[in-house]
XYZ file of C-alpha atoms in Angstrom:
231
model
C -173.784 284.630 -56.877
C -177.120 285.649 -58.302
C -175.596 287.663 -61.006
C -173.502 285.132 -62.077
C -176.376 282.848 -62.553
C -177.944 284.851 -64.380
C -175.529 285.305 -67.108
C -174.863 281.880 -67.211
C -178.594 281.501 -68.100
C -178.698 284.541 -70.271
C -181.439 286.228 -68.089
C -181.575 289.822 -68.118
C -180.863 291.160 -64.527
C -183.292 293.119 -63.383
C -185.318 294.392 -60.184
C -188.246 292.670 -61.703
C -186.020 289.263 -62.649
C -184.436 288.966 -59.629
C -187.602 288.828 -56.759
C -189.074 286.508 -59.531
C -185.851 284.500 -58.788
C -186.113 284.831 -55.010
C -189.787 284.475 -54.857
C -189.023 280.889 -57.276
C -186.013 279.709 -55.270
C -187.835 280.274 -51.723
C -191.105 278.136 -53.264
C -188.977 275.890 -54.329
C -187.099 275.527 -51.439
C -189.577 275.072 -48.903
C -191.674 272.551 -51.481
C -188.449 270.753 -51.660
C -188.234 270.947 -47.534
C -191.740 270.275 -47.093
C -191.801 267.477 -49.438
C -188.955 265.636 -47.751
C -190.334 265.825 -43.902
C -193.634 264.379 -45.501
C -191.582 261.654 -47.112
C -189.281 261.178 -44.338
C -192.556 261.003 -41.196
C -194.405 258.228 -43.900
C -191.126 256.322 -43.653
C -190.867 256.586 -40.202
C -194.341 255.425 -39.856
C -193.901 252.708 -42.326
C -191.020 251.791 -40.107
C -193.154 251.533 -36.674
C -195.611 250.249 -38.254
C -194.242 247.015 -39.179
C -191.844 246.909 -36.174
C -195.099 246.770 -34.657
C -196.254 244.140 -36.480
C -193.331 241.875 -36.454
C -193.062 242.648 -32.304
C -196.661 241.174 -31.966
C -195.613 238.538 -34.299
C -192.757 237.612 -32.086
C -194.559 238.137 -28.854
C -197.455 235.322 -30.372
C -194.775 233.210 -30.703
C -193.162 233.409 -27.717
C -196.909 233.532 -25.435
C -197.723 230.338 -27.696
C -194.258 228.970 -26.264
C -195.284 229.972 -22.833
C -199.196 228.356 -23.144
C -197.415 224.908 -23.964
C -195.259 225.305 -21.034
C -198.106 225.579 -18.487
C -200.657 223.491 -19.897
C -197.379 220.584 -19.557
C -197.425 221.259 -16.086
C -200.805 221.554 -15.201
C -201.356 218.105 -16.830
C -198.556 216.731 -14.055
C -199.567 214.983 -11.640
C -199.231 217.145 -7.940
C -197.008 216.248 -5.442
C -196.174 218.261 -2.542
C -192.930 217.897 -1.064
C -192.869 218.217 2.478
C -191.175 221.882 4.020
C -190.065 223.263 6.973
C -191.275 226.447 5.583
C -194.758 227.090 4.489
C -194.682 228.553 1.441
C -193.301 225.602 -0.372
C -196.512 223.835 0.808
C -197.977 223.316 -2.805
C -197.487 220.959 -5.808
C -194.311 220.999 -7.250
C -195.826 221.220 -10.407
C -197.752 224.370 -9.050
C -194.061 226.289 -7.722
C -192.969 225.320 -11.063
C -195.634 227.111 -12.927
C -195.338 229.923 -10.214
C -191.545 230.098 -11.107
C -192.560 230.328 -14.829
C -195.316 232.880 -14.400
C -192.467 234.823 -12.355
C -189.426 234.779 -15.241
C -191.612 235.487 -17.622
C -192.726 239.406 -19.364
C -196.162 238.736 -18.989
C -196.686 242.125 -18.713
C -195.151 242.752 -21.891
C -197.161 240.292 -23.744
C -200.342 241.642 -21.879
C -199.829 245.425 -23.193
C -197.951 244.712 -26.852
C -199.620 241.229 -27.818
C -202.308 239.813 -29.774
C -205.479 239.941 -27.800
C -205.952 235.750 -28.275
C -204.037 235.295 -25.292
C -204.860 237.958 -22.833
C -207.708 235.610 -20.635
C -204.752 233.308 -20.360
C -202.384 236.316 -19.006
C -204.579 237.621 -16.785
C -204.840 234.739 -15.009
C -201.510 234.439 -15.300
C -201.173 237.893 -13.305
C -203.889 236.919 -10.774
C -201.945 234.034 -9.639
C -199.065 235.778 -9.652
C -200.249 238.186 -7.287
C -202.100 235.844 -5.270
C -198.868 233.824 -4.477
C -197.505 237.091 -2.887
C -199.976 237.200 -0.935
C -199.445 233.770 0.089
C -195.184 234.662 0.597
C -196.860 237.607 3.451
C -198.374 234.967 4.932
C -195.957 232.253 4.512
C -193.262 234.446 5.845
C -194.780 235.488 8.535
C -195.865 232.065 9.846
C -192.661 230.569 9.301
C -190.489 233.821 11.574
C -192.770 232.736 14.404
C -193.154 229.058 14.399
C -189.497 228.502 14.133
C -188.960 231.276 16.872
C -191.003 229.231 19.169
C -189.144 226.224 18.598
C -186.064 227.866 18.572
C -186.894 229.212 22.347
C -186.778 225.560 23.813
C -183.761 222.490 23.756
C -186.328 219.898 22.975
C -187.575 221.010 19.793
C -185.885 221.326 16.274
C -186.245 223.626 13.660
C -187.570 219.905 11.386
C -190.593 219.886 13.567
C -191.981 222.779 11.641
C -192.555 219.681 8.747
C -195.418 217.710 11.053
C -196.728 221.026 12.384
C -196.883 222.796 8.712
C -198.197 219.593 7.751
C -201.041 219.539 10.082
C -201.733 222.983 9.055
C -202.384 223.011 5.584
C -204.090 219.569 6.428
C -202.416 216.846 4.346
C -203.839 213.715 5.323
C -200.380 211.502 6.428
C -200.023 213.946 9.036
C -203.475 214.383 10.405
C -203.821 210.538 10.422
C -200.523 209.921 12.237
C -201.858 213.257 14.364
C -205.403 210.642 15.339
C -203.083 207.831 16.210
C -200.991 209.904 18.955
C -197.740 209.305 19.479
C -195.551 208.213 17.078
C -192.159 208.527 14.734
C -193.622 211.007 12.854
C -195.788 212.527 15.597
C -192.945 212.549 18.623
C -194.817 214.315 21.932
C -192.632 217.935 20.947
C -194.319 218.464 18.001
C -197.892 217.463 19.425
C -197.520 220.112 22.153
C -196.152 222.805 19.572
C -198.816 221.511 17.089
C -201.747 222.238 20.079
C -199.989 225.060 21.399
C -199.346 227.020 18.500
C -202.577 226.801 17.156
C -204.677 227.682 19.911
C -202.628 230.988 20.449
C -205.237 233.754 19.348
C -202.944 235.659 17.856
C -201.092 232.223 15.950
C -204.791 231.509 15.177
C -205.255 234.458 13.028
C -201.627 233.906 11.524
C -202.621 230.273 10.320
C -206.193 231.162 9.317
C -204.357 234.149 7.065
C -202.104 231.317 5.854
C -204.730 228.690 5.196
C -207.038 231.095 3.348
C -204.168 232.706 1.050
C -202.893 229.220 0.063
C -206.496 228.438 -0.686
C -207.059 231.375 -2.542
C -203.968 230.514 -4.396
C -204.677 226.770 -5.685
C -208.664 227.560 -6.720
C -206.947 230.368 -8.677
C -204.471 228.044 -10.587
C -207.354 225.263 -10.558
C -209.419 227.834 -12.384
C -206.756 228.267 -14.947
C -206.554 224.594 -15.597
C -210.141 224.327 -16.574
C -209.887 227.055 -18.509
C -206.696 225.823 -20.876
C -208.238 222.411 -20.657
C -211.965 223.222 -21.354
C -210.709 225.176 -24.471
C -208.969 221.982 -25.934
């Protein structure tokens, strides 16, 4: 192959001429090589790079999207609808936001986003995690309140409603709870109500209730100021 070449060229073949040609071809070869990995690792920089870019660019978007959502609900108005189980206790407006917080990659935005918006996702997270605290709780309440009124004929599994009422301290209840008997305050769930919660080891189940809810609404309270305070 290499002789042919070189009559095609006219070159003089030769010891001399022909590891000139291999030392030639082997420079070229790897300059060509070397040249083209260079080339081809910029491009593939290039490439991430403004990936990159345009992945932060969508993830702004979509965490501006996300800040509208929540500062619409926070500006509801809260109203608790009343729950035989006690970790639907909180503003509707609140689960809502919770739900939101929940479907959303707030992770994702957290590790990949612009910076502008991660006081607003770590709050985000915080409350997130606080509300799982709140479900241990909540869970836990609600398998033993409703096994104790399971255990005897004259209660019903809606009496957990007053009780959990009482418990997280909404004022209908505790007023109707003053008055004594009543509609909403029928003598079962007075005597569950007093019973339950001077249990010492209900006490410490309610208290652990009471202070993760707590925890839970001065958390999203604090994020409220925050989005509002920065308007």
């Amino acid at each position: 192959m290499t002789e042919t070449l070189f009559d095609w060229f006219g070159i003089t073949q030769s010891s001399t001429n022909y590891d000139n040609f291999k030392i030639a071809f082997w420079s070229g070869l790897l300059s060509t090589l070397l040249i083209s990995i260079l080339v081809g690792l910029f491009l593939l920089w290039l490439e991430n790079k403004v990936g990159k870019k345009l992945m932060q660019s969508q993830h702004a978007k979509e965490t501006i999207v996300f800040k509208g959502k929540v500062t619409t609900l926070l500006r509801l108005p809260p109203a608790t609808v009343a729950s035989i189980r006690a970790e639907e206790w909180l503003p509707s407006n609140y689960l809502e936001l919770i739900k939101l917080i929940s479907d959303s990659p707030i992770h994702i935005w957290k590790s990949e986003g612009k910076k502008d918006f991660q006081g607003l996702l770590q709050r985000c997270e915080k409350i997130s995690n606080k509300y799982e605290d709140l479900l241990v709780s909540s869970k836990t309440l609600n398998l033993i309140l409703h096994d104790e009124l399971a255990k005897n004929a004259s209660y019903s599994i809606h009496n957990a409603e007053p009780i959990l009422g009482l418990i997280n301290n909404f004022k209908e209840y505790t007023e109707e709870f003053k008055k004594g008997l009543s509609h909403k305050m029928p003598l079962p769930v007075i005597q569950m109500y007093e019973k339950f919660t001077k249990t010492n080891s209900n006490k410490e189940l309610v208290t652990n209730y009471q202070q993760a809810r707590q925890t839970l609404l001065i958390e999203i309270e604090s994020l409220k100021k925050e989005l509002f305070d920065s308007m």
